[in-house]
XYZ file of C-alpha atoms in Angstrom:
717
model
C 98.018 47.114 74.966
C 96.684 48.404 78.245
C 97.942 50.717 80.942
C 97.882 50.185 84.653
C 98.208 52.763 87.420
C 99.947 51.413 90.474
C 100.187 53.228 93.802
C 103.295 53.003 95.882
C 101.944 50.496 98.374
C 105.471 49.258 99.098
C 106.712 52.757 100.006
C 109.548 52.780 97.465
C 108.944 56.153 95.768
C 106.762 57.998 98.242
C 109.818 59.162 100.338
C 111.454 60.584 97.199
C 108.334 62.615 96.434
C 107.982 64.018 99.963
C 111.747 64.714 100.155
C 111.617 66.755 96.944
C 108.554 68.794 97.917
C 109.875 69.489 101.418
C 113.301 70.450 100.085
C 111.777 72.968 97.657
C 110.355 74.817 100.666
C 112.987 74.225 103.340
C 116.167 75.085 101.422
C 115.075 78.592 100.275
C 113.716 79.194 103.772
C 117.096 78.273 105.245
C 118.892 80.595 102.845
C 116.660 83.493 103.856
C 117.478 82.823 107.508
C 121.245 82.390 107.135
C 121.861 84.944 104.380
C 124.232 87.591 105.766
C 122.562 90.965 106.029
C 124.012 93.830 103.987
C 122.470 96.531 106.157
C 124.949 98.977 107.633
C 123.695 98.200 111.140
C 125.090 94.680 110.714
C 128.315 95.467 108.847
C 129.567 98.823 110.153
C 132.254 99.009 112.886
C 131.525 100.155 116.421
C 132.950 102.877 118.603
C 135.258 101.289 121.145
C 134.156 101.931 124.721
C 133.790 100.014 127.963
C 130.879 102.157 129.133
C 127.752 100.256 130.171
C 124.569 102.075 131.202
C 122.829 101.147 134.425
C 119.916 99.520 132.575
C 122.158 97.555 130.215
C 120.227 94.303 130.754
C 116.909 95.909 129.823
C 118.390 97.583 126.743
C 120.106 94.370 125.641
C 116.848 92.484 126.200
C 115.037 94.874 123.878
C 117.734 94.412 121.230
C 117.416 90.633 121.499
C 113.648 90.898 121.300
C 113.920 92.849 118.082
C 116.483 90.368 116.764
C 114.089 87.506 117.418
C 111.328 89.444 115.702
C 113.479 90.140 112.663
C 114.753 86.573 112.463
C 111.135 85.393 112.564
C 110.954 82.475 114.921
C 108.081 80.991 112.903
C 110.318 80.652 109.879
C 113.026 79.107 112.022
C 110.581 76.542 113.448
C 109.279 75.780 109.954
C 112.829 75.181 108.722
C 113.554 72.835 111.639
C 110.375 70.842 110.949
C 111.257 70.711 107.266
C 114.668 69.229 107.990
C 113.087 66.728 110.382
C 110.732 65.535 107.636
C 113.585 65.406 105.125
C 115.704 63.379 107.538
C 112.898 60.885 108.075
C 112.383 60.520 104.336
C 116.106 59.860 103.845
C 115.873 57.188 106.537
C 112.955 55.513 104.734
C 114.848 55.603 101.448
C 117.795 53.830 103.071
C 115.857 51.084 104.901
C 113.133 50.385 102.306
C 113.771 47.300 100.172
C 113.962 47.969 96.463
C 111.769 46.059 93.998
C 113.809 45.901 90.806
C 111.720 45.243 87.666
C 112.800 42.051 85.846
C 113.695 42.297 82.159
C 112.568 39.363 80.032
C 115.747 37.675 78.667
C 115.491 34.420 76.649
C 119.189 33.664 77.022
C 118.923 33.862 80.775
C 115.815 31.661 80.799
C 117.505 28.992 78.661
C 120.757 29.436 80.569
C 122.886 29.710 77.429
C 125.414 32.154 76.058
C 124.363 34.952 73.752
C 126.829 33.663 71.175
C 125.327 30.148 71.171
C 124.483 28.627 67.772
C 121.014 27.460 66.753
C 122.111 23.857 67.226
C 123.257 24.581 70.787
C 119.973 26.368 71.494
C 117.928 23.335 70.332
C 120.073 20.992 72.369
C 119.649 23.113 75.510
C 115.889 23.370 74.924
C 115.507 19.576 74.687
C 117.511 19.207 77.850
C 115.325 21.663 79.744
C 112.159 20.076 78.335
C 113.112 16.705 79.770
C 113.776 18.368 83.099
C 110.951 20.924 83.498
C 108.052 19.491 81.462
C 104.979 19.414 83.757
C 104.470 15.726 83.035
C 108.038 14.831 83.941
C 109.020 17.294 86.662
C 109.242 16.190 90.238
C 107.766 18.900 92.465
C 109.968 19.984 95.377
C 108.242 19.771 98.730
C 111.011 21.759 100.388
C 110.328 24.752 98.148
C 106.534 24.264 98.279
C 106.509 24.133 94.491
C 103.106 23.779 92.813
C 102.117 22.404 89.405
C 101.017 25.916 88.343
C 104.482 27.316 89.021
C 106.085 24.438 87.105
C 103.745 24.967 84.147
C 104.436 28.712 84.068
C 108.169 28.082 84.134
C 107.927 25.630 81.241
C 105.873 28.158 79.234
C 108.620 30.730 79.737
C 111.180 28.196 78.465
C 109.089 27.557 75.344
C 108.698 31.287 74.670
C 112.420 31.776 75.071
C 113.179 28.976 72.619
C 110.741 30.327 70.019
C 112.056 33.862 70.472
C 115.467 32.618 69.397
C 114.412 30.217 66.631
C 111.076 31.396 65.143
C 111.576 34.401 62.854
C 108.253 36.158 63.555
C 108.463 35.719 67.318
C 112.112 36.760 67.237
C 111.118 40.014 65.485
C 108.599 40.712 68.258
C 111.292 40.169 70.842
C 113.796 42.404 69.082
C 111.214 45.189 68.528
C 109.184 45.108 71.731
C 111.394 43.166 74.146
C 108.892 40.314 74.472
C 107.884 37.446 72.165
C 104.174 38.298 72.537
C 104.688 41.784 71.068
C 103.540 44.970 72.816
C 102.889 44.550 76.490
C 100.825 46.575 78.927
C 102.734 49.188 80.927
C 102.188 50.457 84.412
C 102.521 54.016 85.762
C 103.675 54.300 89.332
C 102.259 57.113 91.483
C 104.441 58.116 94.412
C 101.576 58.204 96.880
C 100.643 55.572 99.432
C 97.907 53.195 98.362
C 95.815 53.833 101.493
C 94.898 57.259 100.064
C 92.525 55.694 97.498
C 91.346 52.806 99.614
C 87.692 52.606 100.411
C 86.786 54.803 103.377
C 89.727 57.169 102.956
C 88.136 59.441 100.355
C 86.378 61.756 102.786
C 89.572 62.331 104.734
C 91.507 63.096 101.551
C 88.829 65.580 100.462
C 88.889 67.144 103.910
C 92.660 67.536 103.679
C 92.484 69.070 100.206
C 89.751 71.429 101.374
C 91.813 72.557 104.359
C 94.932 73.139 102.250
C 93.372 74.813 99.218
C 90.301 76.375 100.752
C 91.587 77.560 104.112
C 95.374 77.560 104.498
C 96.330 78.909 101.051
C 93.819 81.820 101.087
C 94.850 82.637 104.660
C 98.561 82.830 103.759
C 97.958 84.889 100.607
C 95.488 87.193 102.346
C 97.737 87.764 105.325
C 100.648 88.604 103.036
C 98.545 90.959 100.924
C 96.910 92.854 103.771
C 100.225 92.945 105.601
C 101.853 94.778 102.699
C 98.888 97.127 102.278
C 98.711 98.215 105.908
C 102.237 99.693 106.020
C 103.918 102.510 104.105
C 107.358 102.490 102.505
C 108.725 103.845 105.820
C 107.451 100.618 107.478
C 104.811 102.355 109.576
C 101.094 101.679 109.582
C 98.994 103.579 107.088
C 96.739 104.704 109.933
C 99.785 106.002 111.797
C 100.859 108.031 108.755
C 97.355 109.526 108.543
C 97.463 110.423 112.239
C 100.876 112.065 111.856
C 99.556 114.056 108.903
C 96.842 115.489 111.142
C 99.383 116.403 113.833
C 101.458 118.583 111.497
C 101.703 122.315 112.225
C 103.982 124.952 110.729
C 105.022 126.287 114.156
C 105.788 122.914 115.768
C 108.292 122.899 118.595
C 110.454 119.948 119.562
C 108.013 119.084 122.315
C 105.204 119.277 119.781
C 106.990 116.749 117.591
C 107.291 114.369 120.569
C 103.556 114.688 121.186
C 102.792 114.140 117.508
C 104.807 110.899 117.469
C 102.499 109.403 120.131
C 99.652 109.159 117.568
C 101.041 105.997 115.959
C 99.080 102.759 116.103
C 102.330 100.821 116.607
C 102.204 101.570 120.332
C 99.098 99.383 120.588
C 101.357 96.397 119.929
C 103.645 97.495 122.778
C 101.039 98.525 125.356
C 98.562 95.697 125.009
C 95.702 95.071 127.421
C 95.968 96.792 130.769
C 99.481 98.104 130.013
C 97.900 101.241 128.554
C 96.835 102.405 132.029
C 99.045 100.419 134.371
C 101.768 102.536 135.990
C 100.766 105.774 134.237
C 100.564 107.720 137.489
C 104.028 106.586 138.514
C 105.532 107.634 135.176
C 103.895 111.066 135.241
C 104.978 111.635 138.829
C 108.574 110.821 137.859
C 108.765 113.146 134.834
C 106.844 116.027 136.437
C 108.960 116.116 139.574
C 110.889 119.334 140.153
C 114.441 119.260 138.861
C 117.564 121.247 139.516
C 117.443 124.416 137.467
C 114.526 123.390 135.241
C 110.764 123.378 135.617
C 110.659 119.580 135.740
C 113.267 116.873 136.020
C 112.497 115.909 132.405
C 112.857 119.495 131.175
C 109.228 119.780 130.040
C 107.948 123.237 129.246
C 104.539 124.359 130.454
C 103.145 123.803 126.968
C 104.391 120.197 126.966
C 102.829 119.491 130.371
C 99.484 120.812 129.149
C 99.768 118.597 126.075
C 100.308 115.500 128.217
C 97.283 116.342 130.346
C 95.136 116.711 127.235
C 95.942 113.202 125.977
C 94.128 110.011 126.930
C 94.673 106.266 126.893
C 97.668 104.824 125.084
C 98.783 108.207 123.740
C 99.074 109.665 127.233
C 101.172 106.823 128.594
C 103.297 106.718 125.441
C 103.998 110.432 125.729
C 104.957 110.039 129.386
C 107.230 107.070 128.576
C 108.958 109.005 125.782
C 109.712 111.941 128.089
C 110.958 109.516 130.732
C 113.256 107.944 128.151
C 114.559 111.286 126.873
C 115.330 112.487 130.391
C 116.731 109.087 131.503
C 114.446 109.076 134.530
C 114.399 105.929 136.658
C 110.788 104.776 137.087
C 111.396 102.324 139.904
C 109.554 99.529 138.090
C 111.312 97.094 135.780
C 108.239 96.634 133.582
C 107.847 100.396 133.127
C 111.557 100.867 132.433
C 111.338 98.073 129.863
C 108.397 99.781 128.154
C 110.344 103.060 128.224
C 113.170 101.571 126.170
C 110.754 99.759 123.847
C 108.777 102.828 122.711
C 111.880 104.832 121.698
C 112.739 102.852 118.512
C 109.060 102.921 117.521
C 109.072 106.705 117.913
C 112.195 106.980 115.722
C 110.517 105.003 112.920
C 107.448 107.230 113.159
C 109.695 110.296 113.150
C 111.181 109.210 109.808
C 107.661 109.122 108.387
C 106.916 112.504 109.943
C 110.012 113.961 108.263
C 108.594 112.952 104.871
C 105.334 114.670 105.784
C 107.266 117.821 106.666
C 109.041 117.637 103.310
C 105.680 117.425 101.561
C 104.656 120.717 103.170
C 108.062 122.261 102.439
C 108.453 124.370 105.601
C 111.937 124.379 107.094
C 111.068 124.877 110.790
C 109.081 121.649 111.415
C 111.564 119.740 109.273
C 114.521 120.863 111.392
C 112.563 120.166 114.588
C 111.876 116.610 113.403
C 115.544 116.087 112.505
C 116.482 117.361 115.967
C 114.083 114.944 117.684
C 115.739 112.110 115.760
C 119.059 113.091 117.349
C 117.549 113.293 120.835
C 115.760 109.935 120.483
C 118.986 108.188 119.502
C 121.019 109.873 122.252
C 118.262 109.772 124.924
C 118.593 113.461 125.797
C 115.853 116.065 126.398
C 115.308 118.533 123.527
C 116.581 121.520 125.523
C 119.519 119.763 127.145
C 123.267 120.099 126.648
C 125.033 118.169 123.873
C 127.563 117.056 126.505
C 125.015 114.507 127.754
C 125.949 112.402 124.730
C 129.224 111.501 126.438
C 129.319 108.513 128.811
C 128.975 109.168 132.568
C 127.810 112.762 131.978
C 124.700 113.768 133.938
C 122.757 117.065 134.072
C 124.411 118.019 137.363
C 127.910 117.424 135.956
C 127.043 119.441 132.849
C 125.824 122.350 134.982
C 129.061 122.327 136.960
C 131.013 122.512 133.692
C 128.905 125.176 131.996
C 128.396 127.278 135.098
C 125.988 130.197 134.725
C 126.201 130.270 130.936
C 122.846 130.691 129.226
C 123.981 128.665 126.224
C 125.145 125.079 126.182
C 128.621 123.979 125.213
C 128.862 121.831 122.123
C 131.102 118.774 122.088
C 133.520 120.601 119.825
C 133.741 123.585 122.199
C 134.188 121.357 125.227
C 136.920 119.285 123.570
C 138.693 122.446 122.361
C 139.182 123.676 125.944
C 142.734 123.422 127.292
C 143.354 120.037 128.878
C 144.011 121.498 132.309
C 140.821 123.591 132.259
C 138.686 120.772 130.894
C 139.955 118.240 133.437
C 139.534 120.679 136.323
C 135.931 121.469 135.390
C 135.070 117.804 134.934
C 136.905 116.005 137.748
C 137.909 118.397 140.538
C 134.505 119.455 141.859
C 132.464 117.194 144.202
C 130.023 114.908 142.421
C 131.876 115.069 139.112
C 133.678 112.343 137.171
C 136.506 110.155 138.302
C 139.718 110.211 136.235
C 138.792 106.852 134.712
C 135.313 108.033 133.757
C 136.798 111.236 132.345
C 139.206 109.280 130.138
C 136.352 107.054 128.928
C 134.299 110.101 127.942
C 137.209 111.682 126.056
C 137.954 108.412 124.286
C 134.393 108.261 122.955
C 134.409 111.944 121.931
C 137.551 111.427 119.850
C 135.836 108.639 117.889
C 132.668 110.507 116.917
C 132.461 111.190 113.143
C 132.046 114.955 113.127
C 131.900 116.171 109.523
C 133.608 119.525 108.947
C 132.676 121.269 105.687
C 135.753 122.750 104.013
C 134.180 124.096 100.829
C 130.774 124.252 99.159
C 130.174 125.517 95.638
C 127.864 125.171 92.656
C 128.932 123.790 89.305
C 127.547 122.478 86.054
C 129.354 119.470 84.640
C 131.263 120.301 81.477
C 130.451 124.027 81.634
C 132.291 127.065 82.951
C 129.050 128.888 83.719
C 125.717 127.811 85.134
C 123.132 128.390 82.420
C 119.393 128.723 82.967
C 117.552 125.384 83.234
C 120.826 123.430 83.245
C 121.589 120.574 85.633
C 123.387 122.034 88.658
C 125.401 120.280 91.335
C 126.043 121.604 94.816
C 129.461 120.115 95.586
C 130.368 119.816 99.274
C 133.970 119.054 100.190
C 134.430 117.985 103.796
C 136.580 116.019 106.223
C 135.726 113.917 109.268
C 137.447 115.585 112.226
C 136.360 114.156 115.601
C 136.025 116.633 118.499
C 139.291 117.225 120.303
C 141.479 116.173 117.383
C 144.894 117.833 117.280
C 147.651 117.975 114.667
C 145.190 118.325 111.811
C 147.126 118.271 108.520
C 146.639 121.193 106.120
C 144.366 120.810 103.157
C 145.681 120.071 99.699
C 144.057 122.677 97.397
C 143.732 120.053 94.675
C 141.465 117.985 96.955
C 138.965 120.847 97.083
C 138.518 120.844 93.311
C 135.903 118.759 91.537
C 137.330 117.529 88.237
C 134.947 116.542 85.477
C 135.874 113.118 84.106
C 136.631 112.602 80.452
C 133.758 111.186 78.455
C 135.825 108.103 77.595
C 136.493 107.405 81.282
C 133.432 105.268 81.959
C 134.445 104.272 85.519
C 134.808 107.901 86.578
C 131.582 108.917 84.850
C 129.712 106.238 86.785
C 131.388 107.225 90.064
C 133.363 104.008 90.465
C 136.566 106.012 90.874
C 137.505 109.694 90.943
C 138.448 111.579 87.837
C 142.117 112.142 87.136
C 143.402 115.542 88.227
C 144.234 118.079 85.556
C 142.472 120.175 83.000
C 141.626 117.118 80.930
C 141.602 113.480 81.874
C 142.731 111.466 78.868
C 141.264 107.991 78.990
C 141.250 105.565 81.925
C 143.940 106.231 84.513
C 145.957 103.729 86.484
C 144.089 104.195 89.748
C 143.717 101.508 92.395
C 139.964 101.027 92.731
C 140.112 98.539 95.596
C 138.904 101.042 98.177
C 136.948 103.242 95.768
C 134.627 100.505 94.546
C 133.576 99.775 98.108
C 131.692 102.431 100.112
C 133.103 102.915 103.588
C 130.632 102.954 106.462
C 131.282 105.138 109.520
C 131.078 103.619 113.012
C 127.630 102.902 114.380
C 126.153 105.720 116.412
C 127.314 105.769 120.004
C 123.881 105.449 121.619
C 124.131 103.258 124.740
C 120.515 103.989 125.791
C 118.924 103.329 122.390
C 117.693 99.734 122.048
C 118.725 99.407 118.395
C 121.928 99.586 116.393
C 121.804 102.674 114.214
C 124.134 103.794 111.441
C 124.541 107.597 111.264
C 123.053 109.380 108.280
C 123.636 112.877 107.003
C 121.086 115.003 105.135
C 121.958 117.794 102.720
C 119.336 120.200 101.397
C 118.815 123.812 100.370
C 116.233 126.257 101.659
C 115.232 129.760 100.651
C 116.909 132.337 102.855
C 113.871 134.622 103.205
C 110.771 132.447 103.035
C 112.191 129.518 105.072
C 110.935 126.910 102.640
C 112.742 123.891 101.250
C 114.140 124.749 97.813
C 115.902 121.474 97.010
C 114.807 118.262 98.816
C 117.401 116.448 100.921
C 119.856 113.868 99.738
C 120.785 111.334 102.411
C 124.280 109.907 102.805
C 125.319 107.003 104.994
C 128.739 106.040 103.594
C 131.967 107.726 102.550
C 134.194 107.403 99.494
C 137.367 106.673 101.472
C 138.042 105.472 105.036
C 137.521 108.065 107.759
C 139.433 106.096 110.415
C 142.493 103.893 110.024
C 143.003 100.443 111.547
C 144.125 102.010 114.840
C 141.005 104.174 115.078
C 142.757 107.431 114.217
C 141.155 109.881 111.745
C 142.533 109.792 108.214
C 141.466 113.379 107.324
C 140.552 112.236 103.821
C 138.520 114.778 101.874
C 135.052 113.448 101.145
C 132.782 114.689 98.357
C 129.000 114.914 98.488
C 126.818 116.250 95.700
C 123.276 117.577 95.601
C 121.881 117.711 92.079
C 118.956 119.823 90.872
C 117.755 121.895 87.905
C 118.838 125.517 87.643
C 116.186 128.251 87.741
C 114.619 129.246 84.413
C 115.729 132.885 84.786
C 119.178 134.411 85.076
C 120.216 136.129 88.281
C 121.677 135.584 91.746
C 119.831 133.199 94.048
C 120.586 133.133 97.743
C 120.104 129.803 99.567
C 120.817 128.380 102.992
C 122.660 125.060 102.850
C 121.666 122.662 105.663
C 123.951 119.805 106.671
C 122.140 117.690 109.292
C 123.287 114.577 111.160
C 120.461 112.371 112.421
C 122.446 110.732 115.245
C 124.424 113.382 117.151
C 123.330 116.663 118.725
C 125.368 119.716 117.736
C 126.922 118.223 114.589
C 124.710 120.200 112.185
C 125.877 123.105 110.054
C 124.178 125.871 108.117
C 125.844 128.044 105.520
C 124.596 130.703 103.126
C 125.418 130.023 99.469
C 124.737 132.039 96.320
C 123.899 130.521 92.948
C 124.696 132.744 89.946
C 122.760 131.753 86.818
C 123.784 133.181 83.435
C 121.825 133.698 80.241
C 121.870 131.087 77.520
C 124.239 133.118 75.304
C 127.061 132.618 77.833
C 127.219 129.012 76.690
C 127.916 130.229 73.158
C 130.694 132.534 74.367
C 132.358 129.691 76.161
C 131.940 127.419 73.191
C 133.629 129.920 70.849
C 136.813 129.688 72.883
C 136.884 125.951 72.413
C 136.573 126.000 68.628
C 139.295 124.520 66.427
C 142.431 126.668 66.763
C 144.281 128.236 63.887
C 147.018 126.059 62.288
C 150.599 126.597 63.412
C 152.512 129.197 61.398
C 155.465 126.895 60.725
C 153.253 124.249 59.130
C 152.142 124.069 55.492
C 148.525 124.785 56.506
C 149.720 127.818 58.441
C 151.633 129.230 55.442
C 148.603 128.804 53.173
C 146.342 130.471 55.773
C 148.806 133.402 56.027
C 148.747 133.914 52.271
C 144.932 133.976 52.264
C 144.827 136.585 55.054
C 147.270 139.040 53.433
C 150.754 137.628 53.801
C 152.998 136.868 56.709
C 152.769 140.364 58.201
C 149.023 140.326 57.904
C 148.896 136.887 59.491
C 151.039 138.010 62.414
C 148.937 141.153 62.893
C 145.697 139.185 62.757
C 147.038 136.574 65.176
C 148.112 139.323 67.597
C 144.681 140.979 67.548
C 142.923 137.636 68.009
C 145.231 136.748 70.875
C 144.544 140.059 72.584
C 140.790 139.568 72.188
C 140.928 136.095 73.700
C 143.088 137.320 76.574
C 140.629 140.123 77.309
C 137.652 137.777 77.108
C 139.301 135.262 79.444
C 140.060 138.051 81.919
C 136.414 139.121 81.921
C 135.259 135.514 82.340
C 137.656 134.971 85.249
C 136.422 138.113 86.985
C 132.814 137.008 86.482
C 133.499 133.585 88.056
C 135.311 135.168 91.014
C 132.421 137.562 91.586
C 129.986 134.613 91.612
C 131.947 132.960 94.431
C 131.564 135.950 96.754
C 128.723 135.711 99.247
C 127.827 139.396 98.925
C 127.086 139.220 95.197
C 125.700 142.437 93.730
C 122.822 142.387 91.329
C 119.362 140.970 91.291
C 118.623 138.356 93.953
C 115.658 136.077 93.422
C 113.976 133.365 95.419
C 113.353 130.102 93.660
C 112.226 126.603 94.543
C 113.400 123.622 92.496
C 110.735 121.266 91.263
C 113.309 118.600 90.556
C 113.467 115.663 92.949
C 116.927 114.789 94.212
C 117.925 111.148 94.220
C 119.010 109.790 97.586
C 122.628 108.629 97.583
C 122.263 105.843 100.185
C 123.423 102.267 100.042
């Protein structure tokens, strides 16, 4: 027996091989391109407005540019080429003629039935011998038949006859499928034969060398170094190092803007001569005198000096950022395009800078960085009015509304003005809004997700007191009330409570649905979890000048009230438990719950904190509130536990009668029960008073400063 390796010189199997290999690459690539994104920026609703900024085409162009970058045109082209190759292979499979291997069959050769007797087989063999014997056959000239073909055919007839009549040969046929016993077999290789033909070897080696020695190391190396050059915030490692060097404890908002220009990402935006081209025009535009401010961009003297101290790409980037924040027209489409392109890069760098600020733990630079995030998304100068977030509002219109006031109006204050007063200030004076523009601005304001905190308190799950070193939760109960909302329904006191779920209620313990109301939740409740299982995203940030879609995020953290240091790191929230707007866009006023979890201090006492609630997308939506954490000694847990011990048996039961006899009779039992009841009542009264005292902000007693070393998990989907 021998083996034979045959190459696919007829092209029968080669298309199948190429189709399989190409499909293994192309199909997963297609899935990665068409897979729907689960990011909030792609799934969250939008604020309804017809407002379009003047540079809408440039902003939309930047969004499309980012979309093309995220969709990765190279992958798209590779998928198209893959499908082209697969289509061609399918075409070859269809048009290529099949060579079907012939199975040796003695019955077919003798042209007899499989049920034929031995006598019939001999008769048929004699008949065929007279017809096809080489000495008796007449060769056909029409078929170009040769004597060799006739001889081979007669040999096959003889083998077929012996395979059916000779016992030994018949056994070979039955066991191996051929009268001669084991036959040689061939292995087909689904590669064209020209690959191994003489003269093709050097080209094959060259191809293998290019694939395995050049292309594969290049792809792996590019992937590896690409992952190593960026941080988890998706900024370059060099940029993070530069931001680290720019950190200062007394940073102002302008200082944060200057620090953000140190990123290497701007080199990808301002390539070649773009770093210097048009710099003078940009600086002239932002340093021009404005109405009521030192410059039209609102730069302080310190910020101007900082710009003058910078060089190269950093200087132009800083000028472009100030031009973007002040919405200054540069008079050059290329410069305006660069202005809108650097803003999203600055926001990504600002997220990394926030983490650096958290590492240092100082509150001031952290709040300044959060504030710059708001101004970058809204395209407003750091010292400007929050009213500029509304469509059609300009600095001159804001000044006419605010008058000579030294402080700016917030959106909530502006929307709380009487309708007549608000409309008169906004539309009656020359150069102000038209009635249509005014209505557009109010429509947007009434859709902004302003979070109003209704109650904030500390608790320890399953305990009535907060014990030293226990796991504490800061529970924040709030509602989304857009500015200018009227007819706000009153709060249900039960919604402001945080009920601990029963241990057997697994869904509530895991947060898949709220715990049942009441002192004790007994087992799973019949609650519709359709809306609870799915987090509800708020509308995307209304940011018509920002060249990205951004989903608002809220940050909750605690700081020490005296030392101005972060005590508990922030938790970030981007979704709500229940819908904040109904199908018609009206607020639902549902109470939302947010929790910040950390370890209690190791010593008993009263700890005063400042709670910070910060929105990263809107100016003036932040809130600060002083809260007091009262930590009790460990023995308070024992006092609480004693009240929850097994109660005495009922007096009218058999166990109660036996217990009364052991304690001195019925009268003694009644007296003892009365004393015990009075003690419990007194103890509960003292406990209640202690809890009420802990809720007061002006708690007497020892006040200590403490910083938690426990990291807080980020609740963000």
